[in-house]
Amino acid sequence: MATCTAPGKIYLFGEHAVVYGKRAIASAINLRTTATVAESAQTTITSSLGTTGIDYTVHPYISRCIESLGVPAVSVRIDSEILVGSGLGSSAAAVIATLGALNAEFDLGMTRTAIAATGHQIERDVQGAASPTDTLVSTMGGTVMITPWVSSSRLRLIECGIVIGDTEEFSSTKELVGNVRILHESYPVAMDSIFDTIDNLSELGVPLIENGDYRSVGELMNIDHGLLDAIGVGSAKLSAMVYAARDAGAYGAKITGAGGGGCIVALADDAGAVASAIDDTGGRAIITEASEPGVHVRK
Ligand code: PMV
């Protein structure tokens, strides 16, 4: 039997723009998914994900993990602290934890790079489209600058409080990416200039993160939120949480992930004050922090 755990993630900058090849900065967070696998007479998948009446199941992702590694029949058990369809990378964390556990159970000798690449391919197969961000960050951990399909580099880990505000409304990444594509097809010049500006925010963010200048990082996150609103992935509920977080002293706050529903992320020193302001809007606040470790075997 082998158990692996892998983290979810937040975007500081760059969701949606990353689909168009622009740079993004994301960080692993201390909300984790655990996969336990054991050789078995027949393959079974059980999961605490996707059992809340939402039209989502992690099973196709896990089946693809087993198929693509060509391993014998196994039982797989998934347990997760990450909310499904919330923009926190729940499916990627489940895939990466499962690949890590299969790698350990069957001594496959896969490197982290191979796990991240296989995980990305599986997300693409099941979802249709996905940037490498979620699977890369879940595998490697840390705070990471991503130039999609080119390179990634590790930055200084975010050291201030991270507060997530969850609308508790399911957000379909596929649908939102599709909506943005339609807008891009209608107004390519306007949309490209927004994506270029988001790309610029990621570039500007690097030295600020390296210096621990979270006030300035927060200002850039606020700009990014406005741009995400501009491309149609905001909502009144998301913005209510964003403004409540800022009013409560957050350095900055923005949508994280696909938007529509899902979550916002705020950076803050006084995470408790920001969390209770988010709760007061009717959202659900979660206080967490950045996670240096990515996927790892749990003894
Ligand atoms: O909501 P999530 O965690 O699936 O993130 C989506 C981020 C997008 O940039 C909108 C899509 C992607 O594949 O990167």
PDB file of C-alpha atoms and ligand atoms in Angstrom:
ATOM      1  CA  MET A   1       0.000   0.000   0.000  1.00  0.00           C
ATOM      2  CA  ALA A   2       1.212   3.555  -0.713  1.00  0.00           C
ATOM      3  CA  THR A   3      -0.209   6.937   0.254  1.00  0.00           C
ATOM      4  CA  CYS A   4       0.702  10.217  -1.430  1.00  0.00           C
ATOM      5  CA  THR A   5      -0.470  13.731  -0.720  1.00  0.00           C
ATOM      6  CA  ALA A   6      -0.514  16.685  -3.147  1.00  0.00           C
ATOM      7  CA  PRO A   7      -1.459  20.354  -2.638  1.00  0.00           C
ATOM      8  CA  GLY A   8      -4.078  22.591  -4.230  1.00  0.00           C
ATOM      9  CA  LYS A   9      -3.111  26.036  -5.545  1.00  0.00           C
ATOM     10  CA  ILE A  10      -4.063  29.673  -5.833  1.00  0.00           C
ATOM     11  CA  TYR A  11      -3.249  32.048  -8.677  1.00  0.00           C
ATOM     12  CA  LEU A  12      -1.596  35.328  -7.693  1.00  0.00           C
ATOM     13  CA  PHE A  13      -1.648  36.402 -11.348  1.00  0.00           C
ATOM     14  CA  GLY A  14      -2.439  35.044 -14.766  1.00  0.00           C
ATOM     15  CA  GLU A  15      -5.447  32.708 -14.834  1.00  0.00           C
ATOM     16  CA  HIS A  16      -7.171  32.752 -18.242  1.00  0.00           C
ATOM     17  CA  ALA A  17      -4.262  34.719 -19.776  1.00  0.00           C
ATOM     18  CA  VAL A  18      -2.123  31.596 -19.261  1.00  0.00           C
ATOM     19  CA  VAL A  19      -4.420  29.729 -21.682  1.00  0.00           C
ATOM     20  CA  TYR A  20      -3.210  32.247 -24.334  1.00  0.00           C
ATOM     21  CA  GLY A  21       0.451  31.561 -23.537  1.00  0.00           C
ATOM     22  CA  LYS A  22       0.870  34.448 -21.066  1.00  0.00           C
ATOM     23  CA  ARG A  23       2.887  34.174 -17.863  1.00  0.00           C
ATOM     24  CA  ALA A  24       1.251  33.327 -14.545  1.00  0.00           C
ATOM     25  CA  ILE A  25       2.292  33.093 -10.897  1.00  0.00           C
ATOM     26  CA  ALA A  26       0.652  30.466  -8.724  1.00  0.00           C
ATOM     27  CA  SER A  27       1.360  29.030  -5.316  1.00  0.00           C
ATOM     28  CA  ALA A  28       0.738  25.663  -3.748  1.00  0.00           C
ATOM     29  CA  ILE A  29      -1.340  25.960  -0.576  1.00  0.00           C
ATOM     30  CA  ASN A  30      -1.710  23.832   2.502  1.00  0.00           C
ATOM     31  CA  LEU A  31      -4.995  22.291   1.457  1.00  0.00           C
ATOM     32  CA  ARG A  32      -4.158  18.814   0.292  1.00  0.00           C
ATOM     33  CA  THR A  33      -5.553  15.740  -1.393  1.00  0.00           C
ATOM     34  CA  THR A  34      -4.473  12.266  -0.375  1.00  0.00           C
ATOM     35  CA  ALA A  35      -4.494   9.148  -2.551  1.00  0.00           C
ATOM     36  CA  THR A  36      -4.034   5.682  -1.093  1.00  0.00           C
ATOM     37  CA  VAL A  37      -3.471   2.840  -3.542  1.00  0.00           C
ATOM     38  CA  ALA A  38      -3.058  -0.892  -3.015  1.00  0.00           C
ATOM     39  CA  GLU A  39      -2.780  -3.825  -5.398  1.00  0.00           C
ATOM     40  CA  SER A  40      -6.125  -5.542  -5.493  1.00  0.00           C
ATOM     41  CA  ALA A  41      -8.045  -8.292  -7.312  1.00  0.00           C
ATOM     42  CA  GLN A  42     -10.025  -5.647  -9.162  1.00  0.00           C
ATOM     43  CA  THR A  43      -9.778  -1.902  -9.692  1.00  0.00           C
ATOM     44  CA  THR A  44     -11.979   0.199  -7.403  1.00  0.00           C
ATOM     45  CA  ILE A  45     -12.048   3.975  -6.908  1.00  0.00           C
ATOM     46  CA  THR A  46     -13.601   5.604  -3.868  1.00  0.00           C
ATOM     47  CA  SER A  47     -13.542   9.314  -3.242  1.00  0.00           C
ATOM     48  CA  SER A  48     -14.738  11.966  -0.851  1.00  0.00           C
ATOM     49  CA  LEU A  49     -14.694  14.388  -3.816  1.00  0.00           C
ATOM     50  CA  GLY A  50     -17.788  15.043  -5.862  1.00  0.00           C
ATOM     51  CA  THR A  51     -20.271  13.547  -3.447  1.00  0.00           C
ATOM     52  CA  THR A  52     -22.132  16.721  -2.529  1.00  0.00           C
ATOM     53  CA  GLY A  53     -24.815  16.627  -5.199  1.00  0.00           C
ATOM     54  CA  ILE A  54     -22.583  18.441  -7.683  1.00  0.00           C
ATOM     55  CA  ASP A  55     -22.334  17.066 -11.207  1.00  0.00           C
ATOM     56  CA  TYR A  56     -18.667  16.194 -10.840  1.00  0.00           C
ATOM     57  CA  THR A  57     -16.751  13.027 -10.288  1.00  0.00           C
ATOM     58  CA  VAL A  58     -13.050  12.517 -10.001  1.00  0.00           C
ATOM     59  CA  HIS A  59     -13.342   8.913 -11.276  1.00  0.00           C
ATOM     60  CA  PRO A  60     -12.498   9.588 -14.972  1.00  0.00           C
ATOM     61  CA  TYR A  61      -9.289  11.330 -13.870  1.00  0.00           C
ATOM     62  CA  ILE A  62      -8.267   8.436 -11.628  1.00  0.00           C
ATOM     63  CA  SER A  63      -9.162   5.802 -14.241  1.00  0.00           C
ATOM     64  CA  ARG A  64      -6.929   7.639 -16.744  1.00  0.00           C
ATOM     65  CA  CYS A  65      -4.059   7.637 -14.212  1.00  0.00           C
ATOM     66  CA  ILE A  66      -4.311   3.842 -13.863  1.00  0.00           C
ATOM     67  CA  GLU A  67      -4.626   3.305 -17.644  1.00  0.00           C
ATOM     68  CA  SER A  68      -1.832   5.625 -18.635  1.00  0.00           C
ATOM     69  CA  LEU A  69       0.687   4.023 -16.270  1.00  0.00           C
ATOM     70  CA  GLY A  70      -0.435   0.517 -17.334  1.00  0.00           C
ATOM     71  CA  VAL A  71      -0.360  -0.833 -13.781  1.00  0.00           C
ATOM     72  CA  PRO A  72      -2.228  -3.954 -12.550  1.00  0.00           C
ATOM     73  CA  ALA A  73      -5.636  -3.742 -10.790  1.00  0.00           C
ATOM     74  CA  VAL A  74      -5.610  -1.442  -7.762  1.00  0.00           C
ATOM     75  CA  SER A  75      -7.907   0.026  -5.185  1.00  0.00           C
ATOM     76  CA  VAL A  76      -7.649   3.830  -5.016  1.00  0.00           C
ATOM     77  CA  ARG A  77      -9.028   5.909  -2.173  1.00  0.00           C
ATOM     78  CA  ILE A  78      -9.112   9.733  -2.527  1.00  0.00           C
ATOM     79  CA  ASP A  79      -9.574  12.056   0.452  1.00  0.00           C
ATOM     80  CA  SER A  80      -9.459  15.791  -0.033  1.00  0.00           C
ATOM     81  CA  GLU A  81      -9.457  19.049   1.893  1.00  0.00           C
ATOM     82  CA  ILE A  82      -9.833  20.896  -1.421  1.00  0.00           C
ATOM     83  CA  LEU A  83     -13.288  21.951  -2.538  1.00  0.00           C
ATOM     84  CA  VAL A  84     -14.429  20.673  -5.906  1.00  0.00           C
ATOM     85  CA  GLY A  85     -15.016  23.165  -8.740  1.00  0.00           C
ATOM     86  CA  SER A  86     -13.709  25.986  -6.608  1.00  0.00           C
ATOM     87  CA  GLY A  87     -10.682  27.045  -8.657  1.00  0.00           C
ATOM     88  CA  LEU A  88      -8.276  25.542  -6.143  1.00  0.00           C
ATOM     89  CA  GLY A  89      -7.054  22.741  -8.396  1.00  0.00           C
ATOM     90  CA  SER A  90      -8.920  19.817  -6.820  1.00  0.00           C
ATOM     91  CA  SER A  91      -8.767  17.557  -9.871  1.00  0.00           C
ATOM     92  CA  ALA A  92      -5.063  18.222 -10.463  1.00  0.00           C
ATOM     93  CA  ALA A  93      -4.226  17.464  -6.821  1.00  0.00           C
ATOM     94  CA  ALA A  94      -6.200  14.187  -7.034  1.00  0.00           C
ATOM     95  CA  VAL A  95      -4.400  13.225 -10.266  1.00  0.00           C
ATOM     96  CA  ILE A  96      -0.947  14.100  -8.956  1.00  0.00           C
ATOM     97  CA  ALA A  97      -1.481  12.363  -5.600  1.00  0.00           C
ATOM     98  CA  THR A  98      -2.715   9.253  -7.456  1.00  0.00           C
ATOM     99  CA  LEU A  99       0.210   9.235  -9.901  1.00  0.00           C
ATOM    100  CA  GLY A 100       2.616   9.679  -6.966  1.00  0.00           C
ATOM    101  CA  ALA A 101       1.017   6.819  -5.041  1.00  0.00           C
ATOM    102  CA  LEU A 102       1.008   4.499  -8.095  1.00  0.00           C
ATOM    103  CA  ASN A 103       4.640   5.418  -8.739  1.00  0.00           C
ATOM    104  CA  ALA A 104       5.535   4.445  -5.162  1.00  0.00           C
ATOM    105  CA  GLU A 105       3.375   1.286  -5.027  1.00  0.00           C
ATOM    106  CA  PHE A 106       4.710  -0.164  -8.297  1.00  0.00           C
ATOM    107  CA  ASP A 107       8.269   1.240  -8.121  1.00  0.00           C
ATOM    108  CA  LEU A 108       7.890   2.953 -11.498  1.00  0.00           C
ATOM    109  CA  GLY A 109      10.796   5.339 -10.961  1.00  0.00           C
ATOM    110  CA  MET A 110       8.936   8.350 -12.390  1.00  0.00           C
ATOM    111  CA  THR A 111      10.620  11.710 -11.834  1.00  0.00           C
ATOM    112  CA  ARG A 112       8.627  14.723 -10.658  1.00  0.00           C
ATOM    113  CA  THR A 113       8.873  16.153 -14.158  1.00  0.00           C
ATOM    114  CA  ALA A 114       7.342  12.963 -15.570  1.00  0.00           C
ATOM    115  CA  ILE A 115       4.563  13.009 -12.953  1.00  0.00           C
ATOM    116  CA  ALA A 116       3.718  16.659 -13.786  1.00  0.00           C
ATOM    117  CA  ALA A 117       3.740  15.991 -17.554  1.00  0.00           C
ATOM    118  CA  THR A 118       1.600  12.831 -17.250  1.00  0.00           C
ATOM    119  CA  GLY A 119      -0.802  14.682 -14.944  1.00  0.00           C
ATOM    120  CA  HIS A 120      -1.153  17.549 -17.402  1.00  0.00           C
ATOM    121  CA  GLN A 121      -1.881  15.128 -20.254  1.00  0.00           C
ATOM    122  CA  ILE A 122      -4.565  13.416 -18.141  1.00  0.00           C
ATOM    123  CA  GLU A 123      -6.208  16.769 -17.297  1.00  0.00           C
ATOM    124  CA  ARG A 124      -6.226  17.609 -21.009  1.00  0.00           C
ATOM    125  CA  ASP A 125      -7.676  14.223 -21.955  1.00  0.00           C
ATOM    126  CA  VAL A 126     -10.508  14.477 -19.430  1.00  0.00           C
ATOM    127  CA  GLN A 127     -11.218  18.225 -19.526  1.00  0.00           C
ATOM    128  CA  GLY A 128     -10.487  19.001 -23.150  1.00  0.00           C
ATOM    129  CA  ALA A 129      -8.197  21.934 -22.333  1.00  0.00           C
ATOM    130  CA  ALA A 130      -6.014  22.794 -19.371  1.00  0.00           C
ATOM    131  CA  SER A 131      -2.885  24.850 -18.856  1.00  0.00           C
ATOM    132  CA  PRO A 132       0.010  23.082 -17.114  1.00  0.00           C
ATOM    133  CA  THR A 133      -0.313  25.309 -14.019  1.00  0.00           C
ATOM    134  CA  ASP A 134      -2.394  23.152 -11.678  1.00  0.00           C
ATOM    135  CA  THR A 135      -0.544  19.893 -12.245  1.00  0.00           C
ATOM    136  CA  LEU A 136       2.885  21.567 -12.200  1.00  0.00           C
ATOM    137  CA  VAL A 137       2.273  23.456  -8.950  1.00  0.00           C
ATOM    138  CA  SER A 138       0.666  20.432  -7.286  1.00  0.00           C
ATOM    139  CA  THR A 139       3.715  18.314  -8.210  1.00  0.00           C
ATOM    140  CA  MET A 140       6.486  20.781  -7.403  1.00  0.00           C
ATOM    141  CA  GLY A 141       4.908  22.802  -4.577  1.00  0.00           C
ATOM    142  CA  GLY A 142       6.114  26.311  -3.752  1.00  0.00           C
ATOM    143  CA  THR A 143       5.353  29.650  -5.380  1.00  0.00           C
ATOM    144  CA  VAL A 144       6.027  29.347  -9.093  1.00  0.00           C
ATOM    145  CA  MET A 145       6.283  31.578 -12.171  1.00  0.00           C
ATOM    146  CA  ILE A 146       4.982  29.740 -15.216  1.00  0.00           C
ATOM    147  CA  THR A 147       5.670  30.529 -18.846  1.00  0.00           C
ATOM    148  CA  PRO A 148       3.297  28.009 -20.354  1.00  0.00           C
ATOM    149  CA  TRP A 149       4.869  25.276 -22.475  1.00  0.00           C
ATOM    150  CA  VAL A 150       8.274  26.977 -22.109  1.00  0.00           C
ATOM    151  CA  SER A 151       9.547  27.011 -18.534  1.00  0.00           C
ATOM    152  CA  SER A 152       8.781  27.461 -14.876  1.00  0.00           C
ATOM    153  CA  SER A 153      10.836  28.893 -12.048  1.00  0.00           C
ATOM    154  CA  ARG A 154      10.489  28.735  -8.315  1.00  0.00           C
ATOM    155  CA  LEU A 155      10.106  32.024  -6.466  1.00  0.00           C
ATOM    156  CA  ARG A 156      10.440  32.852  -2.782  1.00  0.00           C
ATOM    157  CA  LEU A 157       7.536  31.199  -0.964  1.00  0.00           C
ATOM    158  CA  ILE A 158       4.672  33.567  -0.081  1.00  0.00           C
ATOM    159  CA  GLU A 159       5.144  34.142   3.637  1.00  0.00           C
ATOM    160  CA  CYS A 160       2.089  36.217   4.596  1.00  0.00           C
ATOM    161  CA  GLY A 161      -1.374  34.858   5.358  1.00  0.00           C
ATOM    162  CA  ILE A 162      -3.481  33.557   2.485  1.00  0.00           C
ATOM    163  CA  VAL A 163      -7.243  33.793   2.907  1.00  0.00           C
ATOM    164  CA  ILE A 164      -9.588  32.070   0.490  1.00  0.00           C
ATOM    165  CA  GLY A 165     -13.190  33.146   0.143  1.00  0.00           C
ATOM    166  CA  ASP A 166     -15.459  30.507  -1.322  1.00  0.00           C
ATOM    167  CA  THR A 167     -18.777  31.425  -2.962  1.00  0.00           C
ATOM    168  CA  GLU A 168     -19.750  27.743  -2.558  1.00  0.00           C
ATOM    169  CA  GLU A 169     -20.973  27.965  -6.148  1.00  0.00           C
ATOM    170  CA  PHE A 170     -19.617  25.354  -8.552  1.00  0.00           C
ATOM    171  CA  SER A 171     -17.512  26.834 -11.324  1.00  0.00           C
ATOM    172  CA  SER A 172     -16.910  24.955 -14.571  1.00  0.00           C
ATOM    173  CA  THR A 173     -13.426  25.787 -15.859  1.00  0.00           C
ATOM    174  CA  LYS A 174     -14.304  24.381 -19.272  1.00  0.00           C
ATOM    175  CA  GLU A 175     -17.389  26.595 -19.579  1.00  0.00           C
ATOM    176  CA  LEU A 176     -15.611  29.773 -18.422  1.00  0.00           C
ATOM    177  CA  VAL A 177     -12.604  29.190 -20.676  1.00  0.00           C
ATOM    178  CA  GLY A 178     -15.144  28.704 -23.504  1.00  0.00           C
ATOM    179  CA  ASN A 179     -16.900  31.997 -22.678  1.00  0.00           C
ATOM    180  CA  VAL A 180     -13.582  33.842 -22.673  1.00  0.00           C
ATOM    181  CA  ARG A 181     -12.723  32.239 -26.026  1.00  0.00           C
ATOM    182  CA  ILE A 182     -15.966  33.564 -27.552  1.00  0.00           C
ATOM    183  CA  LEU A 183     -15.211  37.068 -26.250  1.00  0.00           C
ATOM    184  CA  HIS A 184     -11.669  36.768 -27.625  1.00  0.00           C
ATOM    185  CA  GLU A 185     -13.004  35.745 -31.027  1.00  0.00           C
ATOM    186  CA  SER A 186     -15.341  38.782 -31.051  1.00  0.00           C
ATOM    187  CA  TYR A 187     -12.818  41.363 -29.803  1.00  0.00           C
ATOM    188  CA  PRO A 188      -9.324  39.935 -30.364  1.00  0.00           C
ATOM    189  CA  VAL A 189      -7.428  43.231 -30.138  1.00  0.00           C
ATOM    190  CA  ALA A 190      -9.143  44.372 -26.936  1.00  0.00           C
ATOM    191  CA  MET A 191      -8.818  40.951 -25.302  1.00  0.00           C
ATOM    192  CA  ASP A 192      -5.180  40.510 -26.345  1.00  0.00           C
ATOM    193  CA  SER A 193      -4.274  43.826 -24.771  1.00  0.00           C
ATOM    194  CA  ILE A 194      -5.898  42.700 -21.506  1.00  0.00           C
ATOM    195  CA  PHE A 195      -3.960  39.422 -21.621  1.00  0.00           C
ATOM    196  CA  ASP A 196      -0.753  41.356 -22.329  1.00  0.00           C
ATOM    197  CA  THR A 197      -1.407  43.544 -19.297  1.00  0.00           C
ATOM    198  CA  ILE A 198      -1.973  40.451 -17.146  1.00  0.00           C
ATOM    199  CA  ASP A 199       1.301  39.033 -18.503  1.00  0.00           C
ATOM    200  CA  ASN A 200       2.936  42.278 -17.432  1.00  0.00           C
ATOM    201  CA  LEU A 201       1.504  41.943 -13.912  1.00  0.00           C
ATOM    202  CA  SER A 202       3.160  38.519 -13.595  1.00  0.00           C
ATOM    203  CA  GLU A 203       6.490  39.980 -14.705  1.00  0.00           C
ATOM    204  CA  LEU A 204       6.184  42.912 -12.275  1.00  0.00           C
ATOM    205  CA  GLY A 205       5.187  40.505  -9.490  1.00  0.00           C
ATOM    206  CA  VAL A 206       8.433  38.492  -9.526  1.00  0.00           C
ATOM    207  CA  PRO A 207      10.816  40.971  -7.829  1.00  0.00           C
ATOM    208  CA  LEU A 208       8.064  42.071  -5.427  1.00  0.00           C
ATOM    209  CA  ILE A 209       7.522  38.465  -4.298  1.00  0.00           C
ATOM    210  CA  GLU A 210      11.288  37.942  -4.031  1.00  0.00           C
ATOM    211  CA  ASN A 211      11.481  41.019  -1.759  1.00  0.00           C
ATOM    212  CA  GLY A 212       8.450  40.021   0.316  1.00  0.00           C
ATOM    213  CA  ASP A 213       6.750  43.293  -0.684  1.00  0.00           C
ATOM    214  CA  TYR A 214       3.197  41.994  -0.257  1.00  0.00           C
ATOM    215  CA  ARG A 215       1.643  45.454  -0.225  1.00  0.00           C
ATOM    216  CA  SER A 216       2.765  45.995  -3.825  1.00  0.00           C
ATOM    217  CA  VAL A 217       1.934  42.390  -4.797  1.00  0.00           C
ATOM    218  CA  GLY A 218      -1.547  43.085  -3.417  1.00  0.00           C
ATOM    219  CA  GLU A 219      -1.907  46.244  -5.520  1.00  0.00           C
ATOM    220  CA  LEU A 220      -1.109  44.262  -8.645  1.00  0.00           C
ATOM    221  CA  MET A 221      -3.574  41.535  -7.599  1.00  0.00           C
ATOM    222  CA  ASN A 222      -6.255  44.229  -7.349  1.00  0.00           C
ATOM    223  CA  ILE A 223      -5.485  45.318 -10.917  1.00  0.00           C
ATOM    224  CA  ASP A 224      -5.693  41.691 -12.046  1.00  0.00           C
ATOM    225  CA  HIS A 225      -9.105  41.354 -10.389  1.00  0.00           C
ATOM    226  CA  GLY A 226     -10.392  44.304 -12.406  1.00  0.00           C
ATOM    227  CA  LEU A 227      -9.099  42.709 -15.596  1.00  0.00           C
ATOM    228  CA  LEU A 228     -10.725  39.364 -14.759  1.00  0.00           C
ATOM    229  CA  ASP A 229     -13.977  41.259 -14.222  1.00  0.00           C
ATOM    230  CA  ALA A 230     -13.421  42.898 -17.621  1.00  0.00           C
ATOM    231  CA  ILE A 231     -13.172  39.542 -19.390  1.00  0.00           C
ATOM    232  CA  GLY A 232     -16.461  38.424 -17.887  1.00  0.00           C
ATOM    233  CA  VAL A 233     -15.456  35.892 -15.244  1.00  0.00           C
ATOM    234  CA  GLY A 234     -16.478  37.959 -12.211  1.00  0.00           C
ATOM    235  CA  SER A 235     -19.706  37.969 -10.230  1.00  0.00           C
ATOM    236  CA  ALA A 236     -21.353  40.185  -7.626  1.00  0.00           C
ATOM    237  CA  LYS A 237     -20.635  37.564  -4.958  1.00  0.00           C
ATOM    238  CA  LEU A 238     -16.952  37.294  -5.884  1.00  0.00           C
ATOM    239  CA  SER A 239     -16.552  41.078  -5.900  1.00  0.00           C
ATOM    240  CA  ALA A 240     -18.396  41.439  -2.569  1.00  0.00           C
ATOM    241  CA  MET A 241     -15.804  39.145  -0.974  1.00  0.00           C
ATOM    242  CA  VAL A 242     -12.931  40.921  -2.735  1.00  0.00           C
ATOM    243  CA  TYR A 243     -14.030  44.357  -1.472  1.00  0.00           C
ATOM    244  CA  ALA A 244     -14.777  43.043   2.041  1.00  0.00           C
ATOM    245  CA  ALA A 245     -11.281  41.522   2.191  1.00  0.00           C
ATOM    246  CA  ARG A 246      -9.638  44.772   1.062  1.00  0.00           C
ATOM    247  CA  ASP A 247     -11.702  46.841   3.509  1.00  0.00           C
ATOM    248  CA  ALA A 248     -10.578  44.519   6.297  1.00  0.00           C
ATOM    249  CA  GLY A 249      -6.933  45.313   5.535  1.00  0.00           C
ATOM    250  CA  ALA A 250      -5.912  42.705   2.970  1.00  0.00           C
ATOM    251  CA  TYR A 251      -2.882  43.679   0.877  1.00  0.00           C
ATOM    252  CA  GLY A 252      -4.893  42.703  -2.170  1.00  0.00           C
ATOM    253  CA  ALA A 253      -7.718  40.400  -3.235  1.00  0.00           C
ATOM    254  CA  LYS A 254      -8.843  38.862  -6.506  1.00  0.00           C
ATOM    255  CA  ILE A 255     -10.659  35.972  -8.118  1.00  0.00           C
ATOM    256  CA  THR A 256      -8.531  32.841  -8.191  1.00  0.00           C
ATOM    257  CA  GLY A 257      -8.990  30.193 -10.889  1.00  0.00           C
ATOM    258  CA  ALA A 258     -11.671  30.162 -13.513  1.00  0.00           C
ATOM    259  CA  GLY A 259     -14.124  32.538 -11.753  1.00  0.00           C
ATOM    260  CA  GLY A 260     -17.871  32.584 -12.351  1.00  0.00           C
ATOM    261  CA  GLY A 261     -18.359  30.983  -8.956  1.00  0.00           C
ATOM    262  CA  GLY A 262     -15.530  29.393  -7.064  1.00  0.00           C
ATOM    263  CA  CYS A 263     -13.131  31.386  -4.937  1.00  0.00           C
ATOM    264  CA  ILE A 264     -11.265  34.594  -4.303  1.00  0.00           C
ATOM    265  CA  VAL A 265      -7.832  34.829  -2.730  1.00  0.00           C
ATOM    266  CA  ALA A 266      -6.549  37.582  -0.444  1.00  0.00           C
ATOM    267  CA  LEU A 267      -3.060  38.161   0.957  1.00  0.00           C
ATOM    268  CA  ALA A 268      -3.110  39.517   4.483  1.00  0.00           C
ATOM    269  CA  ASP A 269      -1.157  39.860   7.685  1.00  0.00           C
ATOM    270  CA  ASP A 270      -4.269  39.833   9.844  1.00  0.00           C
ATOM    271  CA  ALA A 271      -5.836  36.780   8.227  1.00  0.00           C
ATOM    272  CA  GLY A 272      -8.453  36.451  10.970  1.00  0.00           C
ATOM    273  CA  ALA A 273      -9.916  39.933  10.310  1.00  0.00           C
ATOM    274  CA  VAL A 274     -10.043  39.300   6.564  1.00  0.00           C
ATOM    275  CA  ALA A 275     -11.648  35.883   7.081  1.00  0.00           C
ATOM    276  CA  SER A 276     -14.421  37.255   9.272  1.00  0.00           C
ATOM    277  CA  ALA A 277     -15.121  40.068   6.766  1.00  0.00           C
ATOM    278  CA  ILE A 278     -15.479  37.423   4.040  1.00  0.00           C
ATOM    279  CA  ASP A 279     -17.772  35.329   6.246  1.00  0.00           C
ATOM    280  CA  ASP A 280     -19.923  38.434   6.832  1.00  0.00           C
ATOM    281  CA  THR A 281     -20.644  38.679   3.083  1.00  0.00           C
ATOM    282  CA  GLY A 282     -22.133  35.153   3.169  1.00  0.00           C
ATOM    283  CA  GLY A 283     -19.023  33.520   1.674  1.00  0.00           C
ATOM    284  CA  ARG A 284     -16.977  30.858   3.405  1.00  0.00           C
ATOM    285  CA  ALA A 285     -13.477  31.874   4.445  1.00  0.00           C
ATOM    286  CA  ILE A 286     -10.543  29.495   4.752  1.00  0.00           C
ATOM    287  CA  ILE A 287      -7.241  30.641   6.234  1.00  0.00           C
ATOM    288  CA  THR A 288      -4.255  28.833   4.791  1.00  0.00           C
ATOM    289  CA  GLU A 289      -0.622  29.415   3.829  1.00  0.00           C
ATOM    290  CA  ALA A 290       1.678  28.646   0.950  1.00  0.00           C
ATOM    291  CA  SER A 291       3.091  25.116   0.827  1.00  0.00           C
ATOM    292  CA  GLU A 292       6.739  24.464   0.000  1.00  0.00           C
ATOM    293  CA  PRO A 293       6.282  20.702  -0.449  1.00  0.00           C
ATOM    294  CA  GLY A 294       4.551  19.417  -3.549  1.00  0.00           C
ATOM    295  CA  VAL A 295       3.549  15.790  -3.962  1.00  0.00           C
ATOM    296  CA  HIS A 296       5.140  13.422  -1.457  1.00  0.00           C
ATOM    297  CA  VAL A 297       4.728   9.962  -0.038  1.00  0.00           C
ATOM    298  CA  ARG A 298       3.081   9.896   3.355  1.00  0.00           C
ATOM    299  CA  LYS A 299       4.539   7.289   5.670  1.00  0.00           C
TER     300      LYS A 299
HETATM  301  O1  PMV B   1     -10.389  27.025 -11.731  1.00  0.00           O
HETATM  302  P1  PMV B   1      -9.162  26.219 -12.007  1.00  0.00           P
HETATM  303  O2  PMV B   1      -8.371  25.813 -10.797  1.00  0.00           O
HETATM  304  O3  PMV B   1      -9.481  25.040 -12.886  1.00  0.00           O
HETATM  305  O4  PMV B   1      -8.177  27.165 -12.830  1.00  0.00           O
HETATM  306  C1  PMV B   1      -8.515  27.558 -14.122  1.00  0.00           C
HETATM  307  C2  PMV B   1      -7.460  28.448 -14.658  1.00  0.00           C
HETATM  308  C3  PMV B   1      -7.630  28.817 -16.129  1.00  0.00           C
HETATM  309  O5  PMV B   1      -6.516  29.634 -16.457  1.00  0.00           O
HETATM  310  C4  PMV B   1      -8.897  29.598 -16.356  1.00  0.00           C
HETATM  311  C5  PMV B   1      -7.636  27.585 -17.023  1.00  0.00           C
HETATM  312  C6  PMV B   1      -6.318  26.851 -17.096  1.00  0.00           C
HETATM  313  O6  PMV B   1      -6.340  25.716 -17.599  1.00  0.00           O
HETATM  314  O7  PMV B   1      -5.282  27.400 -16.723  1.00  0.00           O
END
